[in-house]
PDB file of C-alpha atoms in Angstrom:
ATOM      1  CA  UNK T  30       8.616  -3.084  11.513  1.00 55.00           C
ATOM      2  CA  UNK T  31       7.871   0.416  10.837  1.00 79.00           C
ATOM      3  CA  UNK T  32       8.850   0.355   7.263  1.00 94.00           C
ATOM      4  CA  UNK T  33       6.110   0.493   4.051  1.00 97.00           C
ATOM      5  CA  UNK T  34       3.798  -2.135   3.549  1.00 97.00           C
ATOM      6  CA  UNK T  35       2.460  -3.081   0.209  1.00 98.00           C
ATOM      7  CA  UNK T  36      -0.092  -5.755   0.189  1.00 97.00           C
ATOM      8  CA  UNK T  37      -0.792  -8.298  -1.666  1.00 97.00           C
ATOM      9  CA  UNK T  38       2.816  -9.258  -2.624  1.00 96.00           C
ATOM     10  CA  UNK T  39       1.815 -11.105  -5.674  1.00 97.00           C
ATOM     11  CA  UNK T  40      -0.896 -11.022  -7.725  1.00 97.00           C
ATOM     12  CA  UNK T  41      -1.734 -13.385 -10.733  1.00 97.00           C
ATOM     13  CA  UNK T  42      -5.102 -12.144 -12.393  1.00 97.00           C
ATOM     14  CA  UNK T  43      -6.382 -12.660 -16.024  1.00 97.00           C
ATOM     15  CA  UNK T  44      -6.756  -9.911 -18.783  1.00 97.00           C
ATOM     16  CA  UNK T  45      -9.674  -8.100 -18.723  1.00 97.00           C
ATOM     17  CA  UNK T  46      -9.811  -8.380 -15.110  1.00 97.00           C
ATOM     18  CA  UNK T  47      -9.820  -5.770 -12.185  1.00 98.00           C
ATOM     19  CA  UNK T  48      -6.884  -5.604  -9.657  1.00 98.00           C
ATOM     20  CA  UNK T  49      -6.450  -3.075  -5.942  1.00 98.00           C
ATOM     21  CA  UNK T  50      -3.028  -3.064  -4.362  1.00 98.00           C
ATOM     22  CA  UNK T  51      -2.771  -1.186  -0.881  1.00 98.00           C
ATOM     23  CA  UNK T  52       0.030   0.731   0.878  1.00 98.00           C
ATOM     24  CA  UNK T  53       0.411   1.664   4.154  1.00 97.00           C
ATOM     25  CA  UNK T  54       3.102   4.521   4.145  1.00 96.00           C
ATOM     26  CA  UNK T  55       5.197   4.929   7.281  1.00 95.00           C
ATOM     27  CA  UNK T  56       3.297   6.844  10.107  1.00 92.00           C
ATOM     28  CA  UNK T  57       2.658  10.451   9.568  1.00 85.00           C
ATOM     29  CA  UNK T  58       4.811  10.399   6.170  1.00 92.00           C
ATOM     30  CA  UNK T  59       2.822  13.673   3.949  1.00 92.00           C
ATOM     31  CA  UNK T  60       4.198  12.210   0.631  1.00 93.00           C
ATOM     32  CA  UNK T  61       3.165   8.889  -0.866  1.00 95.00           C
ATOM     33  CA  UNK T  62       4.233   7.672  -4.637  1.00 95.00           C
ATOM     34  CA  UNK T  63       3.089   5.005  -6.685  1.00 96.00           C
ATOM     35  CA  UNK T  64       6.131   3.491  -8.916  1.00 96.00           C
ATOM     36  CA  UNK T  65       6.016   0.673 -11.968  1.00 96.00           C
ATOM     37  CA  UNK T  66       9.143  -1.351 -12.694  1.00 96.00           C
ATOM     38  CA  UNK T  67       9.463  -4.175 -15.323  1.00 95.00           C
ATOM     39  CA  UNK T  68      12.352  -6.404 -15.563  1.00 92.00           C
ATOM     40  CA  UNK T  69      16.150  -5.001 -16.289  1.00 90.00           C
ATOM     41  CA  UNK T  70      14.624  -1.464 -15.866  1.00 92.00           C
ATOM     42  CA  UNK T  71      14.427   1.455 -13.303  1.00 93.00           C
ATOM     43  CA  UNK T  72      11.168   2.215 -11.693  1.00 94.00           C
ATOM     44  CA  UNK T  73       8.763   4.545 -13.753  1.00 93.00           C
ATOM     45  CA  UNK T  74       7.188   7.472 -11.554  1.00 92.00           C
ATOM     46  CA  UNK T  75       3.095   7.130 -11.801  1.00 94.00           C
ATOM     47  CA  UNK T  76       1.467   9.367  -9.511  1.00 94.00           C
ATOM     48  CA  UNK T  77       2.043  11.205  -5.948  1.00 91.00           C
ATOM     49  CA  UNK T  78      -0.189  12.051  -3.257  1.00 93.00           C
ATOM     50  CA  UNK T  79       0.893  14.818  -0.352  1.00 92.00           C
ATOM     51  CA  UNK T  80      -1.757  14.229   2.309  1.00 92.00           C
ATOM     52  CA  UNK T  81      -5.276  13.242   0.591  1.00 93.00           C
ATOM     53  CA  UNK T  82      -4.555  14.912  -2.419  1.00 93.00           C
ATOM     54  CA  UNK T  83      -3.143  13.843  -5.648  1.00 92.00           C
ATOM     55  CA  UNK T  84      -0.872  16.179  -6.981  1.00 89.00           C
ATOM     56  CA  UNK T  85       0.584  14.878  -9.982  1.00 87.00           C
ATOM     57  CA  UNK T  86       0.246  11.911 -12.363  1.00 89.00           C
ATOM     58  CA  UNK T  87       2.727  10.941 -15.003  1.00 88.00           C
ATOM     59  CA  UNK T  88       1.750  11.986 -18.365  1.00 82.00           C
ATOM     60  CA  UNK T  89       1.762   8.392 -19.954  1.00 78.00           C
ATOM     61  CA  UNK T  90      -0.975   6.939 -16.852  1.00 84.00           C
ATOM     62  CA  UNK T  91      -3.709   5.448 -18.487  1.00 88.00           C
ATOM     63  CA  UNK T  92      -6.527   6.089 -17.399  1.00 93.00           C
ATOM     64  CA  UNK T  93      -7.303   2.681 -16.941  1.00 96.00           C
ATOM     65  CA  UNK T  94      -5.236   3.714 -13.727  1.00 96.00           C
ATOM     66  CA  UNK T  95      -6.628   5.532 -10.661  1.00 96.00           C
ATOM     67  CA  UNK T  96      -5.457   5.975  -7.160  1.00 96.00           C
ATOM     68  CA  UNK T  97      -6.611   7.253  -4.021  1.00 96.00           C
ATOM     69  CA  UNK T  98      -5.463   8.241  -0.459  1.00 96.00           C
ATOM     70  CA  UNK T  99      -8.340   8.581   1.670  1.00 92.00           C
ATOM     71  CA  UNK T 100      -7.617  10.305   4.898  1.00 87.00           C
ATOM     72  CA  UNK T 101      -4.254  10.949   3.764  1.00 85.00           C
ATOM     73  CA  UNK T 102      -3.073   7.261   5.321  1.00 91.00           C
ATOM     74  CA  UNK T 103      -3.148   4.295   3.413  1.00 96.00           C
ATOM     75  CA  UNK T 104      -3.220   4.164  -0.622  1.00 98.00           C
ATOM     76  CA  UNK T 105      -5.045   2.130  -2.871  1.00 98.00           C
ATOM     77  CA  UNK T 106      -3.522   1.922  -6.982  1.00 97.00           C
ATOM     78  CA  UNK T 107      -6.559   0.497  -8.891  1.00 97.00           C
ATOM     79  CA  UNK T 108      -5.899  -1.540 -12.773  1.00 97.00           C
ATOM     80  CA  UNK T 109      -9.298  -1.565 -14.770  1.00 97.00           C
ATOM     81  CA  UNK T 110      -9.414  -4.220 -17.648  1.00 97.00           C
ATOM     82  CA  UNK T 111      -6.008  -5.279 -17.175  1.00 97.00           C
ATOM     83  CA  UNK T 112      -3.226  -6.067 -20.020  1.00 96.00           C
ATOM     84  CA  UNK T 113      -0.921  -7.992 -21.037  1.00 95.00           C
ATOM     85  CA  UNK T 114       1.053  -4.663 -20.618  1.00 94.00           C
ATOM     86  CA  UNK T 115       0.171  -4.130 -16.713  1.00 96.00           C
ATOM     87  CA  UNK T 116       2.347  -7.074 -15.842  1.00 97.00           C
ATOM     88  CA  UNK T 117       5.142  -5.294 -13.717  1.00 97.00           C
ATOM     89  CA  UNK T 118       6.106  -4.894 -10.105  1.00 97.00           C
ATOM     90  CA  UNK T 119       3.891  -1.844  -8.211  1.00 98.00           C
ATOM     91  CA  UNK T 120       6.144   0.018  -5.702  1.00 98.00           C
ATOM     92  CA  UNK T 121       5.090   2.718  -3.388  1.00 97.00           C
ATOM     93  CA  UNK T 122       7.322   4.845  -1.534  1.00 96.00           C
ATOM     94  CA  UNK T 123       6.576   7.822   1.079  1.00 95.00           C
ATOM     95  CA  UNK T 124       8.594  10.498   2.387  1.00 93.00           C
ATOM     96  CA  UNK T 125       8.113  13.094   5.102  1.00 91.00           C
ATOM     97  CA  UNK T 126       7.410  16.912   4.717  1.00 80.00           C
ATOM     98  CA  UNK T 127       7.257  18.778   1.953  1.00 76.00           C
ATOM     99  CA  UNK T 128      10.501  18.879   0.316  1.00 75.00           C
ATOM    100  CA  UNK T 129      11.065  17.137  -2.990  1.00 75.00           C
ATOM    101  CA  UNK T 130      14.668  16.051  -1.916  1.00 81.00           C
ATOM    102  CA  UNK T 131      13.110  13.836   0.670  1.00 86.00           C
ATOM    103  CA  UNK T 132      14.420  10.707   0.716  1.00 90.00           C
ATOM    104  CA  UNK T 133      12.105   8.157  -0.597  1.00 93.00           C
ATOM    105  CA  UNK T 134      11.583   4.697   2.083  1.00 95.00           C
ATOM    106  CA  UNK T 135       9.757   1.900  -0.388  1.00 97.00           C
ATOM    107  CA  UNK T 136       7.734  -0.914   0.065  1.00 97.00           C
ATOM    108  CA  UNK T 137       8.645  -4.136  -1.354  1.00 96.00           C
ATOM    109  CA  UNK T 138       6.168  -4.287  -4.568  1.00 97.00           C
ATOM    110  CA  UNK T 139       3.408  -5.775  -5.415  1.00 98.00           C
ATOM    111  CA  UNK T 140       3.933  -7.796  -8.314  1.00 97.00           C
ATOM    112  CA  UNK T 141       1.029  -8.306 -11.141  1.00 98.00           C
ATOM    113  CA  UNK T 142       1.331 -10.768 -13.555  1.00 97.00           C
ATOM    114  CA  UNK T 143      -1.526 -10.826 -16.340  1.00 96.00           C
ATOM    115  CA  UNK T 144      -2.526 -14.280 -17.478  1.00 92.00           C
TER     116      UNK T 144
ATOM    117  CA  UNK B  14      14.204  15.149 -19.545  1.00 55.00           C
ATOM    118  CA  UNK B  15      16.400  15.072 -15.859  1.00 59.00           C
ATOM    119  CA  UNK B  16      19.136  11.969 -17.459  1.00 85.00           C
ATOM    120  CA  UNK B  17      22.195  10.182 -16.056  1.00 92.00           C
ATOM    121  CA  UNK B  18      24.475   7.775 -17.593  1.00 94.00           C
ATOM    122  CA  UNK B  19      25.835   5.425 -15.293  1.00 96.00           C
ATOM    123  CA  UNK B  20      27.462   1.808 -16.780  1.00 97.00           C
ATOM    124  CA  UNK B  21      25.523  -1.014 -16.962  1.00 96.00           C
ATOM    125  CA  UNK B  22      27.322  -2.889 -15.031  1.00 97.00           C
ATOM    126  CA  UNK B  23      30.340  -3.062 -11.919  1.00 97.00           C
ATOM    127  CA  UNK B  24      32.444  -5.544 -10.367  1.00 97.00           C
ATOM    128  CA  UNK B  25      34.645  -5.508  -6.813  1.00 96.00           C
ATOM    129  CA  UNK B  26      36.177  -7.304  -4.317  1.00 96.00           C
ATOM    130  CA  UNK B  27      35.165  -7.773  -1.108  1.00 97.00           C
ATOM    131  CA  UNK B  28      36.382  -5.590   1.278  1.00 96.00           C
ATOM    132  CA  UNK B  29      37.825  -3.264  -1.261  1.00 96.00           C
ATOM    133  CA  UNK B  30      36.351   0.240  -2.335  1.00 96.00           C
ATOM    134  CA  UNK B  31      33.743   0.680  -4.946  1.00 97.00           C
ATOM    135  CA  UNK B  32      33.525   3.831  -6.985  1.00 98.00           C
ATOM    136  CA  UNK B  33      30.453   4.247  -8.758  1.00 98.00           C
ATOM    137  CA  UNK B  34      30.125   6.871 -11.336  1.00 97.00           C
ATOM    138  CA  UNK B  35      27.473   9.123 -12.791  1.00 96.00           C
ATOM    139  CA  UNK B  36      27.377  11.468 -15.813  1.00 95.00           C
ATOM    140  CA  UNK B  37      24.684  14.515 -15.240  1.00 93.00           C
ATOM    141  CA  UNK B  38      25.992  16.699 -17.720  1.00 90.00           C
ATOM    142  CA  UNK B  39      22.086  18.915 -18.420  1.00 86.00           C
ATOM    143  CA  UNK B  40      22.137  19.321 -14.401  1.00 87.00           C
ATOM    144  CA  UNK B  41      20.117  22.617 -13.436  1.00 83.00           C
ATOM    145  CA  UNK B  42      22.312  24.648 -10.925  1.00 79.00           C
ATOM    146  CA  UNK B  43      19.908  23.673  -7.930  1.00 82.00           C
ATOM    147  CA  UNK B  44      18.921  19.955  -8.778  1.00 86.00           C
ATOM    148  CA  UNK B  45      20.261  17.584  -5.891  1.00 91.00           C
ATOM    149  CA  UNK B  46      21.957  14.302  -6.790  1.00 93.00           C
ATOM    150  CA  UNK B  47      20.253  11.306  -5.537  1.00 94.00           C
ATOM    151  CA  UNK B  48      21.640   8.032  -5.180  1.00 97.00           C
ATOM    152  CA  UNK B  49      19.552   4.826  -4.396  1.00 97.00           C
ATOM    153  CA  UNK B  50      20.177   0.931  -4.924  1.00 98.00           C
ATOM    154  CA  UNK B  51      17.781  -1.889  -5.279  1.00 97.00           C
ATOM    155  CA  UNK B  52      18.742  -5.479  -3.857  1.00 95.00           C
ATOM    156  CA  UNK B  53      17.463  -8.452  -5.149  1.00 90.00           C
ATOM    157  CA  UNK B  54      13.192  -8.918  -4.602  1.00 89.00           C
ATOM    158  CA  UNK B  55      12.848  -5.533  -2.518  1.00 94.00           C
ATOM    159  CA  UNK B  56      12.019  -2.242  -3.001  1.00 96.00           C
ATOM    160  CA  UNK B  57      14.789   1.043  -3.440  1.00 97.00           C
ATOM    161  CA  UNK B  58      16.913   2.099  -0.646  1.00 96.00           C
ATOM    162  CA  UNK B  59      17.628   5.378  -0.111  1.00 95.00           C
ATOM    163  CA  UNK B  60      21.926   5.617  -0.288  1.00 97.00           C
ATOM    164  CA  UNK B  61      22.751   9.280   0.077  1.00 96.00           C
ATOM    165  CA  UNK B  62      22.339  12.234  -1.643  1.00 95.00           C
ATOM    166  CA  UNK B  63      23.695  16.266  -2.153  1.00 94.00           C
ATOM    167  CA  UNK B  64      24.075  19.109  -3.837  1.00 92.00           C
ATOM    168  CA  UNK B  65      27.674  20.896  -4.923  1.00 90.00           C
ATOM    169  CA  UNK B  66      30.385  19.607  -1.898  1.00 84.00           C
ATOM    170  CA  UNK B  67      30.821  15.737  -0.871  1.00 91.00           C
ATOM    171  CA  UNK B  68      28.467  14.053   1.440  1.00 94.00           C
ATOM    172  CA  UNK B  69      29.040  11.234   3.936  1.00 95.00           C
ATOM    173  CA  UNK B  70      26.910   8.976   5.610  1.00 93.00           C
ATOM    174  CA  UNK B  71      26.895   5.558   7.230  1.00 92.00           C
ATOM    175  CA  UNK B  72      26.435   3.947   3.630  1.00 91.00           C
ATOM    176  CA  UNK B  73      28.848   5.746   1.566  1.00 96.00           C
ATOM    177  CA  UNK B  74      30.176   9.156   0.450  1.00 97.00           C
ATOM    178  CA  UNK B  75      29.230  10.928  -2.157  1.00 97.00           C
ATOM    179  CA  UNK B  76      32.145  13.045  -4.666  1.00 97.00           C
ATOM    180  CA  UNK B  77      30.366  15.593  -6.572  1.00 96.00           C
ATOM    181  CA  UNK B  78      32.488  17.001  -9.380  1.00 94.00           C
ATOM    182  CA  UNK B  79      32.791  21.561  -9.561  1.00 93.00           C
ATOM    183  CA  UNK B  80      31.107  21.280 -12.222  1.00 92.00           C
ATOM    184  CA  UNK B  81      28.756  19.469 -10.726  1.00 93.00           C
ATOM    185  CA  UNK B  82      28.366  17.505 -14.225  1.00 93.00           C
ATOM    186  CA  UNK B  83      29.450  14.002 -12.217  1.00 95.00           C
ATOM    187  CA  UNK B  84      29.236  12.313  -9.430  1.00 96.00           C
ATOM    188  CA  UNK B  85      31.039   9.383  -8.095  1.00 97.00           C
ATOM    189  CA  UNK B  86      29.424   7.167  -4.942  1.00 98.00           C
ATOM    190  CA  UNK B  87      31.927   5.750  -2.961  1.00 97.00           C
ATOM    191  CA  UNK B  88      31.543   2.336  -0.900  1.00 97.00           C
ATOM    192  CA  UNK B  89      34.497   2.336   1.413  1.00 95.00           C
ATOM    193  CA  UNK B  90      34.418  -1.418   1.793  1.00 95.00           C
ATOM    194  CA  UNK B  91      32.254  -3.481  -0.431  1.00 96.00           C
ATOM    195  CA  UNK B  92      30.521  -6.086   0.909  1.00 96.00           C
ATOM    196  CA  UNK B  93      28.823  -9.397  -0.156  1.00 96.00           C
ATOM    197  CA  UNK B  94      25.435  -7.026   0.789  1.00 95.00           C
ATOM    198  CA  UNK B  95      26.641  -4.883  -1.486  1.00 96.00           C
ATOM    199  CA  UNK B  96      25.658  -6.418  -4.548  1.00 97.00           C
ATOM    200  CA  UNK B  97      22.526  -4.618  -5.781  1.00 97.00           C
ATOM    201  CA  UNK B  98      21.540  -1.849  -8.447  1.00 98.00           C
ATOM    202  CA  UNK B  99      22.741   1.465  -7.903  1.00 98.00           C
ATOM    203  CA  UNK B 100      20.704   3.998  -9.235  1.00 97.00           C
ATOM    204  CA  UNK B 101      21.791   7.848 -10.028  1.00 95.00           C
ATOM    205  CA  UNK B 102      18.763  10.100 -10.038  1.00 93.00           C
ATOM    206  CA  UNK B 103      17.586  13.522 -10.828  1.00 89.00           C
ATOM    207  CA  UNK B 104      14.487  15.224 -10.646  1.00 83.00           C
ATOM    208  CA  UNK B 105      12.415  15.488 -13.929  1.00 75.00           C
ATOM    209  CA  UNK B 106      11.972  19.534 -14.423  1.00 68.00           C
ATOM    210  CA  UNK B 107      10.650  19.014 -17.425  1.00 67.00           C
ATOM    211  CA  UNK B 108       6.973  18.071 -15.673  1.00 63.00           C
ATOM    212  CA  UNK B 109       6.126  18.113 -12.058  1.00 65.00           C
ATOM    213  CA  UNK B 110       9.410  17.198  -9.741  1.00 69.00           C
ATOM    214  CA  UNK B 111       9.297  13.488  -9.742  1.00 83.00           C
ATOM    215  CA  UNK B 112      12.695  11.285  -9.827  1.00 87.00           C
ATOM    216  CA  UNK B 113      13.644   9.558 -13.097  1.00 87.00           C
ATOM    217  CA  UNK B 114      15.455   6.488 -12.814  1.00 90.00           C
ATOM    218  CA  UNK B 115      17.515   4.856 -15.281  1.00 87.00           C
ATOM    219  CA  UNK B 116      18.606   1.134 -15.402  1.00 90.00           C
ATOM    220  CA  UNK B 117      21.373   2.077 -13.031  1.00 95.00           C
ATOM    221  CA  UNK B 118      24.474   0.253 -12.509  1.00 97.00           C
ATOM    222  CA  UNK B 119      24.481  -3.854 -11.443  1.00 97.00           C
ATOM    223  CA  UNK B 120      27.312  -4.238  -8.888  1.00 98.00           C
ATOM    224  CA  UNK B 121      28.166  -7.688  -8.480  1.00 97.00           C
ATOM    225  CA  UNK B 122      30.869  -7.919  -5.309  1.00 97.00           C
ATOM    226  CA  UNK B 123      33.060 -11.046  -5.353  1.00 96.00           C
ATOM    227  CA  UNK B 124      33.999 -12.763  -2.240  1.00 94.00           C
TER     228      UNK B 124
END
Protein backbone atom coordinates (compact mmCIF):
# COMPACT_ATOMS: atom_id res chain seq x y z
CA UNK A 1 0.00 0.00 0.00
CA UNK A 2 1.25 3.18 -1.26
CA UNK A 3 -1.26 5.31 0.46
CA UNK A 4 -0.40 7.76 3.79
CA UNK A 5 0.63 6.33 6.86
CA UNK A 6 -0.05 7.89 10.17
CA UNK A 7 1.39 6.14 13.10
CA UNK A 8 0.44 5.46 16.10
CA UNK A 9 -3.31 4.95 15.37
CA UNK A 10 -4.37 5.59 18.86
CA UNK A 11 -3.01 7.26 21.49
CA UNK A 12 -4.32 7.47 25.17
CA UNK A 13 -1.92 9.85 27.22
CA UNK A 14 -2.66 11.91 30.43
CA UNK A 15 -2.89 15.81 30.70
CA UNK A 16 0.08 17.47 31.12
CA UNK A 17 1.80 14.97 29.14
CA UNK A 18 3.86 15.09 25.81
CA UNK A 19 2.60 13.28 22.62
CA UNK A 20 4.63 12.80 18.61
CA UNK A 21 2.47 11.42 15.84
CA UNK A 22 4.37 10.60 12.46
CA UNK A 23 3.33 10.63 8.78
CA UNK A 24 4.78 9.22 6.02
CA UNK A 25 3.26 11.10 2.93
CA UNK A 26 3.06 9.18 -0.33
CA UNK A 27 6.48 9.05 -2.21
CA UNK A 28 7.73 12.22 -3.67
CA UNK A 29 4.32 14.11 -2.68
CA UNK A 30 5.84 18.24 -2.20
CA UNK A 31 2.75 19.09 -0.02
CA UNK A 32 2.04 17.62 3.40
CA UNK A 33 -0.93 18.98 5.88
CA UNK A 34 -1.63 18.38 9.31
CA UNK A 35 -5.63 18.31 9.98
CA UNK A 36 -7.70 18.12 13.58
CA UNK A 37 -11.22 16.70 13.58
CA UNK A 38 -13.46 16.19 16.70
CA UNK A 39 -16.61 14.32 16.65
CA UNK A 40 -19.78 15.44 14.28
CA UNK A 41 -17.35 18.03 12.73
CA UNK A 42 -15.22 18.64 9.54
CA UNK A 43 -11.52 18.56 9.81
CA UNK A 44 -9.82 21.91 10.96
CA UNK A 45 -6.69 22.91 8.70
CA UNK A 46 -3.44 23.26 11.20
CA UNK A 47 -0.41 23.69 9.32
CA UNK A 48 1.25 22.75 5.75
CA UNK A 49 4.61 21.93 4.76
CA UNK A 50 5.78 22.07 0.78
CA UNK A 51 9.10 20.21 0.88
CA UNK A 52 11.01 20.94 4.36
CA UNK A 53 9.45 24.06 4.85
CA UNK A 54 6.47 25.14 6.72
CA UNK A 55 4.56 27.52 4.98
CA UNK A 56 1.59 28.29 6.83
CA UNK A 57 -0.02 27.58 10.22
CA UNK A 58 -3.60 28.25 11.11
CA UNK A 59 -4.06 31.30 13.07
CA UNK A 60 -5.76 29.57 16.16
CA UNK A 61 -2.40 26.78 16.55
CA UNK A 62 -1.24 26.99 19.86
CA UNK A 63 1.81 27.10 20.29
CA UNK A 64 1.77 24.29 22.43
CA UNK A 65 1.79 22.80 18.76
CA UNK A 66 4.88 22.39 16.53
CA UNK A 67 5.63 20.36 13.51
CA UNK A 68 8.40 19.46 11.43
CA UNK A 69 9.35 17.82 8.05
CA UNK A 70 12.86 17.04 8.05
CA UNK A 71 14.21 16.21 4.67
CA UNK A 72 11.01 17.06 3.23
CA UNK A 73 9.75 13.12 3.83
CA UNK A 74 8.14 12.09 6.79
CA UNK A 75 6.29 14.57 9.38
CA UNK A 76 6.25 14.65 12.92
CA UNK A 77 3.00 16.95 14.77
CA UNK A 78 4.30 17.41 18.38
CA UNK A 79 1.40 18.26 21.62
CA UNK A 80 3.34 19.89 24.64
CA UNK A 81 1.39 19.71 28.04
CA UNK A 82 -1.55 18.23 26.59
CA UNK A 83 -5.43 19.14 27.35
CA UNK A 84 -8.36 18.06 27.90
CA UNK A 85 -8.95 20.12 24.64
CA UNK A 86 -6.25 18.13 22.39
CA UNK A 87 -8.46 15.09 22.45
CA UNK A 88 -9.37 14.78 18.63
CA UNK A 89 -8.40 12.68 15.67
CA UNK A 90 -4.83 14.04 13.87
CA UNK A 91 -5.08 13.61 10.05
CA UNK A 92 -2.39 14.31 7.58
CA UNK A 93 -2.85 14.51 4.02
CA UNK A 94 -0.22 15.19 1.05
CA UNK A 95 -0.60 16.18 -2.39
CA UNK A 96 1.75 16.48 -5.34
CA UNK A 97 3.19 19.71 -6.98
CA UNK A 98 2.53 22.91 -6.31
CA UNK A 99 -0.95 23.68 -7.06
CA UNK A 100 -3.42 24.39 -4.29
CA UNK A 101 -6.25 22.48 -6.20
CA UNK A 102 -4.33 19.32 -5.67
CA UNK A 103 -6.25 16.76 -4.54
CA UNK A 104 -5.58 15.91 -1.01
CA UNK A 105 -4.81 11.62 -0.35
CA UNK A 106 -5.16 11.26 3.78
CA UNK A 107 -3.99 9.05 6.22
CA UNK A 108 -6.28 7.40 8.52
CA UNK A 109 -5.72 9.61 11.88
CA UNK A 110 -4.17 9.32 14.72
CA UNK A 111 -6.50 9.57 17.42
CA UNK A 112 -5.50 11.30 20.98
CA UNK A 113 -7.53 10.93 23.76
CA UNK A 114 -6.42 12.97 27.00
CA UNK A 115 -7.02 11.18 30.26
CA UNK B 1 -14.29 33.09 5.41
CA UNK B 2 -14.45 30.44 2.04
CA UNK B 3 -18.33 28.79 3.42
CA UNK B 4 -20.74 26.20 2.01
CA UNK B 5 -24.02 25.09 3.18
CA UNK B 6 -24.73 21.68 2.44
CA UNK B 7 -27.75 19.69 4.64
CA UNK B 8 -26.95 17.87 7.43
CA UNK B 9 -28.07 15.01 6.41
CA UNK B 10 -29.22 12.56 3.02
CA UNK B 11 -30.94 9.45 2.43
CA UNK B 12 -31.14 6.97 -0.93
CA UNK B 13 -31.75 3.84 -2.21
CA UNK B 14 -29.54 1.55 -3.38
CA UNK B 15 -28.88 1.56 -6.77
CA UNK B 16 -30.65 4.79 -7.34
CA UNK B 17 -28.97 8.31 -7.97
CA UNK B 18 -27.87 10.59 -5.26
CA UNK B 19 -27.79 14.32 -5.75
CA UNK B 20 -25.91 16.11 -3.30
CA UNK B 21 -26.13 19.79 -3.09
CA UNK B 22 -23.96 22.73 -2.13
CA UNK B 23 -24.66 26.45 -1.61
CA UNK B 24 -21.31 28.71 -2.35
CA UNK B 25 -22.99 31.81 -2.79
CA UNK B 26 -19.42 34.37 -1.63
CA UNK B 27 -17.49 32.12 -4.36
CA UNK B 28 -14.46 34.24 -5.84
CA UNK B 29 -14.61 33.94 -9.73
CA UNK B 30 -11.44 31.55 -9.74
CA UNK B 31 -11.99 29.37 -6.51
CA UNK B 32 -12.42 25.57 -7.59
CA UNK B 33 -15.14 23.46 -5.99
CA UNK B 34 -13.92 20.56 -4.10
CA UNK B 35 -15.79 17.68 -3.11
CA UNK B 36 -14.52 14.97 -0.61
CA UNK B 37 -16.33 12.27 1.68
CA UNK B 38 -15.22 10.61 4.82
CA UNK B 39 -16.33 6.86 5.56
CA UNK B 40 -16.64 5.56 8.78
CA UNK B 41 -12.90 5.32 10.95
CA UNK B 42 -10.74 6.61 7.85
CA UNK B 43 -9.39 9.52 6.64
CA UNK B 44 -11.06 12.00 3.53
CA UNK B 45 -11.27 10.79 0.07
CA UNK B 46 -10.76 12.87 -2.56
CA UNK B 47 -14.41 12.69 -4.85
CA UNK B 48 -13.96 15.16 -7.66
CA UNK B 49 -13.62 18.56 -8.13
CA UNK B 50 -13.93 21.81 -10.91
CA UNK B 51 -14.28 25.00 -11.75
CA UNK B 52 -17.35 26.66 -14.02
CA UNK B 53 -18.58 23.45 -16.54
CA UNK B 54 -19.50 19.80 -15.11
CA UNK B 55 -16.89 17.30 -14.31
CA UNK B 56 -16.96 13.50 -14.48
CA UNK B 57 -14.99 10.94 -13.06
CA UNK B 58 -15.13 7.31 -12.04
CA UNK B 59 -16.84 8.42 -8.63
CA UNK B 60 -19.36 10.85 -9.69
CA UNK B 61 -20.09 14.01 -11.71
CA UNK B 62 -20.03 17.13 -10.65
CA UNK B 63 -23.10 20.02 -11.89
CA UNK B 64 -21.80 23.37 -11.29
CA UNK B 65 -24.52 26.00 -11.50
CA UNK B 66 -23.65 29.56 -14.24
CA UNK B 67 -23.53 31.23 -11.55
CA UNK B 68 -21.34 29.16 -10.18
CA UNK B 69 -23.15 29.93 -6.66
CA UNK B 70 -24.07 25.86 -6.40
CA UNK B 71 -23.04 22.82 -7.00
CA UNK B 72 -24.73 19.54 -7.04
CA UNK B 73 -22.49 16.01 -6.83
CA UNK B 74 -24.06 13.39 -8.52
CA UNK B 75 -23.69 9.52 -7.57
CA UNK B 76 -25.11 7.72 -10.54
CA UNK B 77 -25.87 4.62 -8.52
CA UNK B 78 -25.62 4.71 -4.80
CA UNK B 79 -24.23 2.06 -3.18
CA UNK B 80 -24.17 0.40 0.32
CA UNK B 81 -20.24 1.98 0.11
CA UNK B 82 -21.74 4.93 -0.39
CA UNK B 83 -22.74 5.82 2.92
CA UNK B 84 -20.19 8.32 4.25
CA UNK B 85 -19.86 12.24 4.78
CA UNK B 86 -19.74 14.29 1.86
CA UNK B 87 -17.96 17.30 2.25
CA UNK B 88 -18.22 20.62 -0.10
CA UNK B 89 -15.07 22.68 0.16
CA UNK B 90 -13.53 25.92 -0.76
CA UNK B 91 -10.37 27.44 -0.25
CA UNK B 92 -10.08 29.96 2.70
CA UNK B 93 -8.86 33.41 0.85
CA UNK B 94 -9.27 35.07 3.69
CA UNK B 95 -5.60 33.64 5.10
CA UNK B 96 -3.20 31.46 3.29
CA UNK B 97 -5.14 28.93 0.69
CA UNK B 98 -6.03 26.11 2.94
CA UNK B 99 -9.53 24.11 2.51
CA UNK B 100 -12.31 24.78 5.04
CA UNK B 101 -14.52 22.05 5.73
CA UNK B 102 -17.84 22.16 7.13
CA UNK B 103 -19.81 19.28 8.83
CA UNK B 104 -20.80 18.18 5.36
CA UNK B 105 -23.66 16.11 4.50
CA UNK B 106 -24.26 12.30 6.26
CA UNK B 107 -25.57 10.07 3.43
CA UNK B 108 -27.02 7.08 4.77
CA UNK B 109 -27.90 4.59 1.54
CA UNK B 110 -30.60 1.99 2.27
CA UNK B 111 -30.40 -1.41 0.87
Amino acid sequence: DTGVSQDPRHKITKRGQNVTFRCDPISEHNRLYWYRQTLGQGPEFLTYFQNEAQLEKSRLLSDRFSAERPKGSFSTLEIQRTEQGDSAMYLCASSPGTGYNQPQHFGDGTRLSIL
Amino acid sequence: DAKTTQPNSMESNEEEPVHLPCNHSTISGTDYIHWYRQLPSQGPEYVIHGLTSNVNNRMASLAIAEDRKSSTLILHRATLRDAAVYYCILRDRSYGQNFVFGPGTRLSVLP
